[in-house]
Coordinates of C-alpha atoms in Angstrom, one line a residue:
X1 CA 46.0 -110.9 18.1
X2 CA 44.0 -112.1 21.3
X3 CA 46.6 -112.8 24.5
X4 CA 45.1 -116.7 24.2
X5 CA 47.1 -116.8 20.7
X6 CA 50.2 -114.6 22.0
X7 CA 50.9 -117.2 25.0
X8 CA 49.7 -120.0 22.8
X9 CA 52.7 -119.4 20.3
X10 CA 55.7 -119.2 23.1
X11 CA 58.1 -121.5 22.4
X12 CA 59.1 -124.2 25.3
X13 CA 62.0 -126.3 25.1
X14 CA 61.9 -129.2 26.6
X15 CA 64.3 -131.7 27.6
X16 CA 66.7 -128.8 28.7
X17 CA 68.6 -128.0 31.9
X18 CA 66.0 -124.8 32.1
X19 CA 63.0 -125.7 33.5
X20 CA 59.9 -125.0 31.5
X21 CA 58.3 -122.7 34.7
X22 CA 61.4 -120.4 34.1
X23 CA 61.3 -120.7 30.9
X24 CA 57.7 -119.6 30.5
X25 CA 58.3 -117.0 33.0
X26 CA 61.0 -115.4 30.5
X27 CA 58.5 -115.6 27.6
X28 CA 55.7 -113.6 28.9
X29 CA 58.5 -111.0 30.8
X30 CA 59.8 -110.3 27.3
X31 CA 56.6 -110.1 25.9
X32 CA 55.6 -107.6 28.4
X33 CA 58.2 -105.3 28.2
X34 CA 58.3 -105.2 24.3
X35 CA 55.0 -104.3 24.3
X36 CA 53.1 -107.6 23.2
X37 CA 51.1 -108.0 25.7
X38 CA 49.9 -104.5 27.2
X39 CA 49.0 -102.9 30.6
X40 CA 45.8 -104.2 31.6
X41 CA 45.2 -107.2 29.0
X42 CA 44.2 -110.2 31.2
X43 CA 46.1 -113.4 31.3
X44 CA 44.4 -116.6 30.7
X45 CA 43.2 -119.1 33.7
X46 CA 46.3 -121.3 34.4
X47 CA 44.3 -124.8 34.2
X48 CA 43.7 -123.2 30.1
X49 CA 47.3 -122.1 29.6
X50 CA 48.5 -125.2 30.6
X51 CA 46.8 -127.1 28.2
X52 CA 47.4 -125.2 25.2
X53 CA 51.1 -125.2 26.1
X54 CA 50.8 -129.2 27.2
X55 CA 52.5 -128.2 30.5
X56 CA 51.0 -128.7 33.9
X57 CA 49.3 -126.9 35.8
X58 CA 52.0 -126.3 38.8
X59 CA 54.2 -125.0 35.8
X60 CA 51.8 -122.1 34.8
X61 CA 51.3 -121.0 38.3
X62 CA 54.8 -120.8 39.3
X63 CA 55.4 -119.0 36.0
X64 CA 52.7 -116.3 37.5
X65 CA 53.7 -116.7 40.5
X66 CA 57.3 -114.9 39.8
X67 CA 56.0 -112.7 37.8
X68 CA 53.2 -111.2 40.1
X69 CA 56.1 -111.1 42.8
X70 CA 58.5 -108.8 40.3
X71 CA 55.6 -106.6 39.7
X72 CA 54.6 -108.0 35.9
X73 CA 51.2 -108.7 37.0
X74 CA 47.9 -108.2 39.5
X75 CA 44.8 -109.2 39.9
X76 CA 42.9 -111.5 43.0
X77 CA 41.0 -114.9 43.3
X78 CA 37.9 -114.9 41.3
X79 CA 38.8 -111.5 39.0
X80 CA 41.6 -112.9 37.0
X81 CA 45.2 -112.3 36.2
X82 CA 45.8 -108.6 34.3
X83 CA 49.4 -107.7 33.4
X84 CA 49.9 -104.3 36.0
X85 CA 48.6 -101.2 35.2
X86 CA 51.8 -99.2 36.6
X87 CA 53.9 -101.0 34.0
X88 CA 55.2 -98.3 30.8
X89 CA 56.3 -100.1 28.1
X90 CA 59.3 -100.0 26.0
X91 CA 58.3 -99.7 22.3
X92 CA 59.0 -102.5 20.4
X93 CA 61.9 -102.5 18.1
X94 CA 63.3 -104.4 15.4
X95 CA 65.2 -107.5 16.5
X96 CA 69.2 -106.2 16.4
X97 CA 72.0 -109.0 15.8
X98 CA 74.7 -108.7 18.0
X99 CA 76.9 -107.1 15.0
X100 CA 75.0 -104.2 14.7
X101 CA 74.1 -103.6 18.0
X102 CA 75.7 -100.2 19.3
X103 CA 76.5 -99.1 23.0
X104 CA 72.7 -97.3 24.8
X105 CA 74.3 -94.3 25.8
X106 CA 78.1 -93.4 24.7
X107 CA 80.9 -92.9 27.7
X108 CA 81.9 -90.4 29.7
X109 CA 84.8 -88.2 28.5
X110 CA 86.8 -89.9 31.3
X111 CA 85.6 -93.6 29.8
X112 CA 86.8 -91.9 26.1
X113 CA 90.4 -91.4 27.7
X114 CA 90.6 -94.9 29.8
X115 CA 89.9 -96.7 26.5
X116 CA 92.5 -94.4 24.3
X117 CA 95.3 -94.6 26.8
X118 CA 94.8 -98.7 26.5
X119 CA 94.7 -98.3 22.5
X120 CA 98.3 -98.9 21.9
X121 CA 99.3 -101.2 25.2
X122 CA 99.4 -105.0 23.9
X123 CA 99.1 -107.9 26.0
X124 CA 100.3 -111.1 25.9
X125 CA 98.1 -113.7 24.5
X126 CA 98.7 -117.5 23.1
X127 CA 101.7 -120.1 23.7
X128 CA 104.8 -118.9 25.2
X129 CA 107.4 -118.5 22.2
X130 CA 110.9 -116.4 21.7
X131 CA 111.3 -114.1 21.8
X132 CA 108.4 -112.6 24.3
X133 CA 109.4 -110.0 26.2
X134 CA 109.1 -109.1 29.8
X135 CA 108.1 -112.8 31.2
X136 CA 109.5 -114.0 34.4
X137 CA 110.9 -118.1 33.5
X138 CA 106.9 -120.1 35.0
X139 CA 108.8 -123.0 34.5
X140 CA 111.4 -122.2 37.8
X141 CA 109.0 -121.0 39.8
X142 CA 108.3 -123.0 43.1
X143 CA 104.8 -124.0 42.6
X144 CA 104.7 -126.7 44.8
X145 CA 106.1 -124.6 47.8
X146 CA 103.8 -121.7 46.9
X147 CA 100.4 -124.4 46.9
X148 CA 101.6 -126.1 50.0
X149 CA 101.9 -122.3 52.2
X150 CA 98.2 -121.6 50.5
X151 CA 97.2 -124.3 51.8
X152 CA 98.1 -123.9 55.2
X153 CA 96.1 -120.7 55.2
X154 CA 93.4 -122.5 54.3
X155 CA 93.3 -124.8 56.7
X156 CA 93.4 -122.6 59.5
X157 CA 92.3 -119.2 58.8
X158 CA 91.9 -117.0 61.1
X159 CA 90.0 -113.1 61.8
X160 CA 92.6 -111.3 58.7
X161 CA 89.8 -113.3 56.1
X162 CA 87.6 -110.9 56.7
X163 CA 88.0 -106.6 55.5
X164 CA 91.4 -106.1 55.8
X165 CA 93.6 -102.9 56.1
X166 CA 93.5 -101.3 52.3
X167 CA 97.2 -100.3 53.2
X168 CA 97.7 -104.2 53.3
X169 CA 98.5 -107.3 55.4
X170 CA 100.9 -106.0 58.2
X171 CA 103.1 -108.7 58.6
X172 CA 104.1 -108.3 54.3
X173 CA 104.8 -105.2 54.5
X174 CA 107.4 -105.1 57.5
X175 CA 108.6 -107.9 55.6
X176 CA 109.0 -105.9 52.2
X177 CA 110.4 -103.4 54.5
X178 CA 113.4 -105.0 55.4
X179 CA 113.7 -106.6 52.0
X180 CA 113.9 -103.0 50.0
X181 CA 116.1 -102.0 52.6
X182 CA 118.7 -104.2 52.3
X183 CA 118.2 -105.0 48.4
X184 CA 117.8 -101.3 46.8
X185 CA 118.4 -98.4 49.7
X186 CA 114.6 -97.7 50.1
X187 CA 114.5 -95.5 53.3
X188 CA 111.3 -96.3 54.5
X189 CA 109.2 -98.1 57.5
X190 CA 106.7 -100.8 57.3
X191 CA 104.0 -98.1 57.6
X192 CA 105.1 -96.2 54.0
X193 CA 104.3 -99.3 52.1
X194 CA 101.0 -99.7 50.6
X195 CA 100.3 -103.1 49.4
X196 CA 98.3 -102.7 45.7
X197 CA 96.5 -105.2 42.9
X198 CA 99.9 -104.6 40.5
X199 CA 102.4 -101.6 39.8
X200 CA 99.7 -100.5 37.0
X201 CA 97.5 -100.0 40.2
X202 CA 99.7 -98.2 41.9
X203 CA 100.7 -95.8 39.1
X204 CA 96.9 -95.6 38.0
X205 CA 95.9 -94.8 42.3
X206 CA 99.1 -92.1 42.2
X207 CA 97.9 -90.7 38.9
X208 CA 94.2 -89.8 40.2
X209 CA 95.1 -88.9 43.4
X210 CA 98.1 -86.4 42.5
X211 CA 97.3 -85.4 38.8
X212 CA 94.3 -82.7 37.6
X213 CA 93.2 -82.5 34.3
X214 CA 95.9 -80.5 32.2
X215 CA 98.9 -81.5 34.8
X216 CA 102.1 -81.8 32.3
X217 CA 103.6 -85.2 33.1
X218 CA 107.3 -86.2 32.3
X219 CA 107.6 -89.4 30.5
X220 CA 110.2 -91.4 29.0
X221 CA 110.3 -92.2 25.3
X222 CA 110.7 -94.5 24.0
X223 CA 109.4 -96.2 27.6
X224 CA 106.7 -98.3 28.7
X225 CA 103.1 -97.8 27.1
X226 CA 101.4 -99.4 29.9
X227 CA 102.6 -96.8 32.7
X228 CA 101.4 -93.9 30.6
X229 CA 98.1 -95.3 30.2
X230 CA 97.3 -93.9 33.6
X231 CA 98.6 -90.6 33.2
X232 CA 96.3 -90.3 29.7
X233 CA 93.4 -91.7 31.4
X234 CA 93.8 -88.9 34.3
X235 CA 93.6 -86.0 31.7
X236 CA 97.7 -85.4 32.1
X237 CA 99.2 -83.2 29.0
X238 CA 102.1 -86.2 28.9
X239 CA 105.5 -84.6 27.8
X240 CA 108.1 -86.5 26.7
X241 CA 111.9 -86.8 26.8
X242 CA 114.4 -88.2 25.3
X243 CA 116.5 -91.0 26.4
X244 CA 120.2 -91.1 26.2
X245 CA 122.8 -93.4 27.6
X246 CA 122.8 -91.8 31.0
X247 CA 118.8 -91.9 31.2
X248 CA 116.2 -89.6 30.8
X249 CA 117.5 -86.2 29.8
X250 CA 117.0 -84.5 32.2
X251 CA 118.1 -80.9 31.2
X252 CA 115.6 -81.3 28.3
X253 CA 113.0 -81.5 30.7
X254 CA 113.5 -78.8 32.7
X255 CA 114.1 -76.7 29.3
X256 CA 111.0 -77.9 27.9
X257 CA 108.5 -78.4 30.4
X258 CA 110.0 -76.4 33.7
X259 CA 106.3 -76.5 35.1
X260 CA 105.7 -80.1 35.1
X261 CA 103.4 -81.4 38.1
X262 CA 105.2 -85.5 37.6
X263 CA 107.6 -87.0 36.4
X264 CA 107.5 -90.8 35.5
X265 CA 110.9 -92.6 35.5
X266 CA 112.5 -95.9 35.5
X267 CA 116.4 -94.9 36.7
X268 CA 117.5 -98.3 37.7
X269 CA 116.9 -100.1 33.9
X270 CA 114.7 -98.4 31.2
X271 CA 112.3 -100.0 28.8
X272 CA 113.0 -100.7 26.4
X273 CA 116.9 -99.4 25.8
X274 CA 118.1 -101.3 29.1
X275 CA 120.2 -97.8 30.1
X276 CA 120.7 -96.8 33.6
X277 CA 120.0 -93.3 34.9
X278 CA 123.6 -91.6 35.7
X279 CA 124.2 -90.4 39.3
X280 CA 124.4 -86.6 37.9
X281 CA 121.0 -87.0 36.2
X282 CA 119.3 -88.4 39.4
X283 CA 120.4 -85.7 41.4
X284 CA 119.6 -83.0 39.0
X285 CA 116.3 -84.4 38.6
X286 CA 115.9 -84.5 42.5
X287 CA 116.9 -80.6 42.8
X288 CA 114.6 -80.2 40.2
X289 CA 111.1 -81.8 41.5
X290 CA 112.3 -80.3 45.1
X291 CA 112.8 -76.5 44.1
X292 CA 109.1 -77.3 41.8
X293 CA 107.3 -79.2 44.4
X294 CA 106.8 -81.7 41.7
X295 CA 106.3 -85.6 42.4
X296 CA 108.5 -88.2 40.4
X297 CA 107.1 -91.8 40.5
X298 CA 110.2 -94.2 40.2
X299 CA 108.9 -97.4 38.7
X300 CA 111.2 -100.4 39.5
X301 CA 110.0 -103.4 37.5
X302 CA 112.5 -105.5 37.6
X303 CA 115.8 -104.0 39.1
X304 CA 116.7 -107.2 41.3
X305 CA 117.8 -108.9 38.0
X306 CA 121.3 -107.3 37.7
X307 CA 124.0 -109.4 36.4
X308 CA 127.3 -107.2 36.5
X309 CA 127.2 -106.8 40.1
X310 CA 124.6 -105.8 42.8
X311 CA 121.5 -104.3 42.1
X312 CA 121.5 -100.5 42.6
X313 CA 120.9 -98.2 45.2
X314 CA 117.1 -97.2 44.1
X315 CA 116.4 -93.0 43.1
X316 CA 114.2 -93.0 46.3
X317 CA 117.5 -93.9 48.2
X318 CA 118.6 -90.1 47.4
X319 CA 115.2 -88.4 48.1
X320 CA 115.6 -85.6 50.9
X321 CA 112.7 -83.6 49.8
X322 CA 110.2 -86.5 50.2
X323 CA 109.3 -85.9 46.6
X324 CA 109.5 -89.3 45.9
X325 CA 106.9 -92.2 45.3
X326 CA 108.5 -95.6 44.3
X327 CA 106.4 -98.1 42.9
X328 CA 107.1 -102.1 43.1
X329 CA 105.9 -105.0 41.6
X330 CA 106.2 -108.9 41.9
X331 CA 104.9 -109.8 38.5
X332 CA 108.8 -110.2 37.4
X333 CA 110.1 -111.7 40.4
X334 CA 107.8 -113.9 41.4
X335 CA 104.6 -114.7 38.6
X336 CA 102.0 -111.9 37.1
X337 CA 99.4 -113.9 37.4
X338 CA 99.5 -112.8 41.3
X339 CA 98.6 -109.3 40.4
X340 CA 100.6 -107.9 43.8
X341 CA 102.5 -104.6 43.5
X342 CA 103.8 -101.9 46.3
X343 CA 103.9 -97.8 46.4
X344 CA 106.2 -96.6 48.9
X345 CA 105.2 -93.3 49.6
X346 CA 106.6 -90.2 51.4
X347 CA 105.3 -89.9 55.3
X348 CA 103.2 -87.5 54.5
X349 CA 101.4 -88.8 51.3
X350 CA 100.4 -92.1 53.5
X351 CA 97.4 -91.6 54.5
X352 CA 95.9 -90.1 51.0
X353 CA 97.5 -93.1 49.2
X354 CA 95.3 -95.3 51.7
X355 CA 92.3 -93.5 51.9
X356 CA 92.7 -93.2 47.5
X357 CA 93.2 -97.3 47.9
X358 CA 90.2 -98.0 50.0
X359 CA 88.1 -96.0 47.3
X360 CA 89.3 -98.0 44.5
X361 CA 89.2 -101.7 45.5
X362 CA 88.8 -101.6 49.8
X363 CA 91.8 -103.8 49.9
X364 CA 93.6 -106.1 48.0
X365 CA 93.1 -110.0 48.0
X366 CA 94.2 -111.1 51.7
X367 CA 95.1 -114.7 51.1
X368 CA 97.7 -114.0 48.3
X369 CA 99.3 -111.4 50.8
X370 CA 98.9 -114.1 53.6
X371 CA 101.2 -116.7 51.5
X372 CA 104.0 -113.9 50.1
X373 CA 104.8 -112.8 53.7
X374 CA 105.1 -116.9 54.9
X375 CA 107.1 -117.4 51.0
X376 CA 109.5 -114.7 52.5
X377 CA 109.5 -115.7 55.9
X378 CA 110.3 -118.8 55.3
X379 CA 113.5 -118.2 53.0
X380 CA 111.9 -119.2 49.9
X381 CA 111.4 -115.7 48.3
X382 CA 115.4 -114.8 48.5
X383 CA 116.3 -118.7 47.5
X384 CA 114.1 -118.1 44.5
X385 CA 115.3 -114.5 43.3
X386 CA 119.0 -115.9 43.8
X387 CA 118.2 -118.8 41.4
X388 CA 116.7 -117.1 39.1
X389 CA 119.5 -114.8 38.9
X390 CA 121.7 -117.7 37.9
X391 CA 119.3 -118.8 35.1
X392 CA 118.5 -115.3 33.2
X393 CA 122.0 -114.8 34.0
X394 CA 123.1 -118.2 31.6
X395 CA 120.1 -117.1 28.8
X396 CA 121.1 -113.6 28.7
X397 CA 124.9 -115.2 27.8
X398 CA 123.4 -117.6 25.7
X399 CA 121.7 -115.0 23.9
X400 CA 124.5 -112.7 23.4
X401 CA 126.7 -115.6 22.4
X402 CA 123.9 -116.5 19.4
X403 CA 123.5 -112.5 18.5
X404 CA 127.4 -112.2 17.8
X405 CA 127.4 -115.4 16.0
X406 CA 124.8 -114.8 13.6
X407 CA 123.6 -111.1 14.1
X408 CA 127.2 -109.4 14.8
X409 CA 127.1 -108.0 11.4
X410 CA 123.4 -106.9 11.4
X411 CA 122.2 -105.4 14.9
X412 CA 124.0 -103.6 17.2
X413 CA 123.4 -104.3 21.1
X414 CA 122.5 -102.5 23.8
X415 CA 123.3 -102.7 27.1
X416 CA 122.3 -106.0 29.0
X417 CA 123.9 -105.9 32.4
X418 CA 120.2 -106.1 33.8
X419 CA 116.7 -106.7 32.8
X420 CA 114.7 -109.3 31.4
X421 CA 115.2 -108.6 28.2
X422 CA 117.5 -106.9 25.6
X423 CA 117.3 -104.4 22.8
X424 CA 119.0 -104.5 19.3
X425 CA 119.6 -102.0 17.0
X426 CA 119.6 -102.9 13.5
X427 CA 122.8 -101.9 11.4
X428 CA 121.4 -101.9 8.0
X429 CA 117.7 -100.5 6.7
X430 CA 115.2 -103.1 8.2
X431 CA 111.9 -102.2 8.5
X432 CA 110.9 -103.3 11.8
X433 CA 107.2 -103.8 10.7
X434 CA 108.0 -106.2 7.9
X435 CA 110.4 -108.0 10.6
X436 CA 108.7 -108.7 13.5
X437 CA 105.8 -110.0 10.5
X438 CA 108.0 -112.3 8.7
X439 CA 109.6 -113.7 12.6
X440 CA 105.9 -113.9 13.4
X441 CA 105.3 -116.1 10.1
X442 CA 108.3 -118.1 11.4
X443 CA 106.6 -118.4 14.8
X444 CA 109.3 -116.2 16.3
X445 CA 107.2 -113.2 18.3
X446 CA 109.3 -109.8 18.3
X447 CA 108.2 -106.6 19.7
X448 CA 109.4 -103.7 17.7
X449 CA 111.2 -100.7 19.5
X450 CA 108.4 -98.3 17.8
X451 CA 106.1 -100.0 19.9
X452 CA 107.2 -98.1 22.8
X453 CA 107.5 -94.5 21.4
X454 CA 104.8 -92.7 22.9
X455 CA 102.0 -91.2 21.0
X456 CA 102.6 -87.5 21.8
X457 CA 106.5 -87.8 21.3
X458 CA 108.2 -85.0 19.6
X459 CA 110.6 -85.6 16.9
X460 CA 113.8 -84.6 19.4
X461 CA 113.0 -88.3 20.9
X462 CA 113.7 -90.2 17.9
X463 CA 115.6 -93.6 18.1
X464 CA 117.0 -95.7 16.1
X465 CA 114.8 -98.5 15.2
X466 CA 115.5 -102.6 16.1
X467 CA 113.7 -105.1 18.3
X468 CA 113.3 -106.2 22.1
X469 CA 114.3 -109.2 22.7
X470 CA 112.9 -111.4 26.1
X471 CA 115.2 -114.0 27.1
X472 CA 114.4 -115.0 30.5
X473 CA 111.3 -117.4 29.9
X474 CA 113.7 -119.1 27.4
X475 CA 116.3 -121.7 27.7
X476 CA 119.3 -121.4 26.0
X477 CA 118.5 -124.1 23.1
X478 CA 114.8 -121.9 22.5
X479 CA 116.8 -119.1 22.1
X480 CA 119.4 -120.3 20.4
X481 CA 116.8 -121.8 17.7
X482 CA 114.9 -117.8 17.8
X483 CA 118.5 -116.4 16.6
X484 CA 118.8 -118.7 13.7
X485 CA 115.3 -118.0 12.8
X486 CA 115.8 -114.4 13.0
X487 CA 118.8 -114.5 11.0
X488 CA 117.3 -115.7 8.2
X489 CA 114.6 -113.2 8.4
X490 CA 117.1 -110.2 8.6
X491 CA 119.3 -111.9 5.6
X492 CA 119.3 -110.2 2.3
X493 CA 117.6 -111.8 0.0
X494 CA 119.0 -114.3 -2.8

């Protein structure tokens, strides 16, 4: 076919936000590199293009124009217009749809293990319903405060807009300083606390930067999918151990894996059984990592949500050995959609936790840091935790009020004293698969407690099965109304 009839046959639509010079442009490109029109062939004179494709003139040349500029073409005034000599290329293929089309080149074995340690995590997705877990109440959240303190720093921004500190904006974390300090023992300075993109940043930075491939890793199970994901994605040989009603077993642990390199714990509240971490384990645990030179990353999601007395001294509180890393996050307190998290690390781990952070992102978003140090400044931040203390206080009550009026007989509880959520233990022989299906049918979303045994678990951390149940985006009537709902699933049949 001669390049007159190739270019003659492009198809131009007109009438369209894309203009036709761009549009032509695209043709011939994709032409070229499939191999339609070949190194050397000479384009027709513009004034001859244009009219067999009814376009002007201008349009044709600016076509060329961009083309000769990217290298597509060559050629000089009075020779002609040749598609370049230098160009290879590709051979032309059959036309994939976008259902068959498979990845160029498969990932790395490190890409392999960041996409299986995200297999089993879920997120949530769709219209806020009971009984979701884990979700700080949007509804209370000072919105208008927060917009009006962004704005300000709007308005007048000053020389922190530009590359910040990767360790974060100064004046938030003196400020987070004082406020672990006082709140949950954290013996620290301002200069300790690295401000990251989320906790799952932080434990993702920590897991890189202190993990080598093979590293045995101490996890809770059941416990949180999401904070292993970082350890699998780092090549860690995760090891996990049980959890009783004093916390992670700690004994097992040693017995089982004396060598371990990590430990990942959450001693103030565990997900998803709600237990605390006895004072006898915590120190064990510390004698432990200390004698083994082993790190322990205490993740503290949502410890300031305690509702049988003041929150608790954190594990990092107890650390002599500087052995410990504790990891923060305001997605809970404040709203998750702000993506801001802490690491308080050891003196000496400071400076590779920074120089690890500016590798991975340079620094975190500066204006979201800007308005969370004037939000606590200004009293809002300790207003706001103390309210919404109240409220999941009254849902958690109005929760276990509806459980031992419909459920008494059919779940057993566990403990609630803290947390954002609560787990039940079913008495009888549910199947917690065909549950949380048939509450999903009735628009009630469950998360099943199987959900967070991990994938390498041994049998010794078995559990007995029942549901997590999130209370504190609810109000009472919403959860009341989930209850009934989920009574009638877990009724016998007629």
């Amino acid at each position: 076919m001669l390049v007159t009839d190739i270019l003659a046959a492009l198809p131009l639509a007109r009438g369209t936000p894309d203009p036709l010079f761009r549009q032509l442009y695209a043709q011939i490109k994709d032409a070229i590199l499939r191999g339609t029109l070949g190194a050397g062939m000479q384009l027709p004179p513009t004034r001859e293009l244009a009219r067999l494709l009814s376009v002007s003139r201008q349009t044709v040349l600016n076509a060329y124009d961009q083309l000769s500029a990217e290298g597509y073409l060559s050629g000089a005034v009075g020779k002609g217009t040749f598609i370049s000599e230098h160009l290879v290329q590709a051979a032309p293929a059959p036309q994939a749809t976008q259902a068959t089309q498979a990845p160029m080149r498969p990932l790395s074995a490190r890409g392999e293990a960041y996409c299986a340690a995200m297999e089993s995590v879920g997120f949530h997705q769709g219209k806020l319903r009971p009984f979701r877990v884990s979700m700080p109440s949007l509804d209370l959240f000072p919105f208008d405060v927060w917009s009006r303190l962004e704005g300000r720093r709007w308005r007048h921004p000053d020389y922190h807009m530009g590359y910040s500190d990767p360790a974060g904006y100064a004046p938030l974390r003196e400020l987070l300083c004082v406020y672990l300090r006082a709140s949950r023992g954290v013996s620290c300075t301002p200069e300790q606390v690295v401000i990251t993109s989320g906790s799952q940043q932080g434990l993702f930075l920590l897991s890189q930067l202190l993990l080598a491939p093979g590293d045995e890793v101490w996890v809770e199970s059941p416990g949180y999918q999401g904070a292993s994901a970082p350890l699998f994605a780092a090549g860690a040989n995760v090891r996990t151990v049980p959890v009783t009603a004093d916390g992670m077993d700690v004994a097992y642990g040693i017995a089982h894996y004396p060598d371990a390199r990590m430990v990942l714990a959450t001693p103030s509240h565990q997900l998803p059984l709600g237990v605390t971490m006895s004072l006898q384990r915590r120190l064990e645990l510390l004698r432990w990592a200390a004698a083994k030179r082993a790190w322990i990353i205490e993740d503290d999601y949502d410890s300031e949500y305690r509702y049988t007395g003041p929150p608790l001294a954190s594990l990092q509180s107890l650390d002599r050995a500087g052995c410990v890393l504790y990891v923060g996050t305001l997605s809970k307190v404040l709203f998750p959609g702000l993506r801001l998290g802490y690491i308080v690390a050891p003196p000496a781990l400071v400076e590779p936790v920074v120089r690890a952070k500016a590798v991975m992102d340079r620094h975190t978003a500066i204006v979201p840091q800007m308005v969370l140090a004037d939000f606590i400044a200004d009293g809002h931040f300790g207003r706001h935790i103390r309210r919404m203390r109240d409220a999941y206080g009254e849902r958690r009550r109005a929760l276990l009020d509806a459980i031992a009026a419909r459920l008494g007989e059919t779940v057993l509880v566990g403990p609630s004293d803290a947390g954002l959520d609560l787990a039940v233990h079913f008495l009888g022989g549910h199947d917690e698969a065909t549950v949380v299906a048939r509450a999903l049918e009735q628009g009630i979303e469950t998360r099943a407690l199987a959900y967070y045994a991990n994938r390498s678990a041994m049998p010794a951390c078995a559990f007995a099965p029942g549901l997590l149940l999130g209370f504190s985006s609810l109000t009472p009537a919403q959860i009341v109304h989930g209850i009934d709902v989920l009574a009638k699933v877990l009724s016998p049949p007629p």
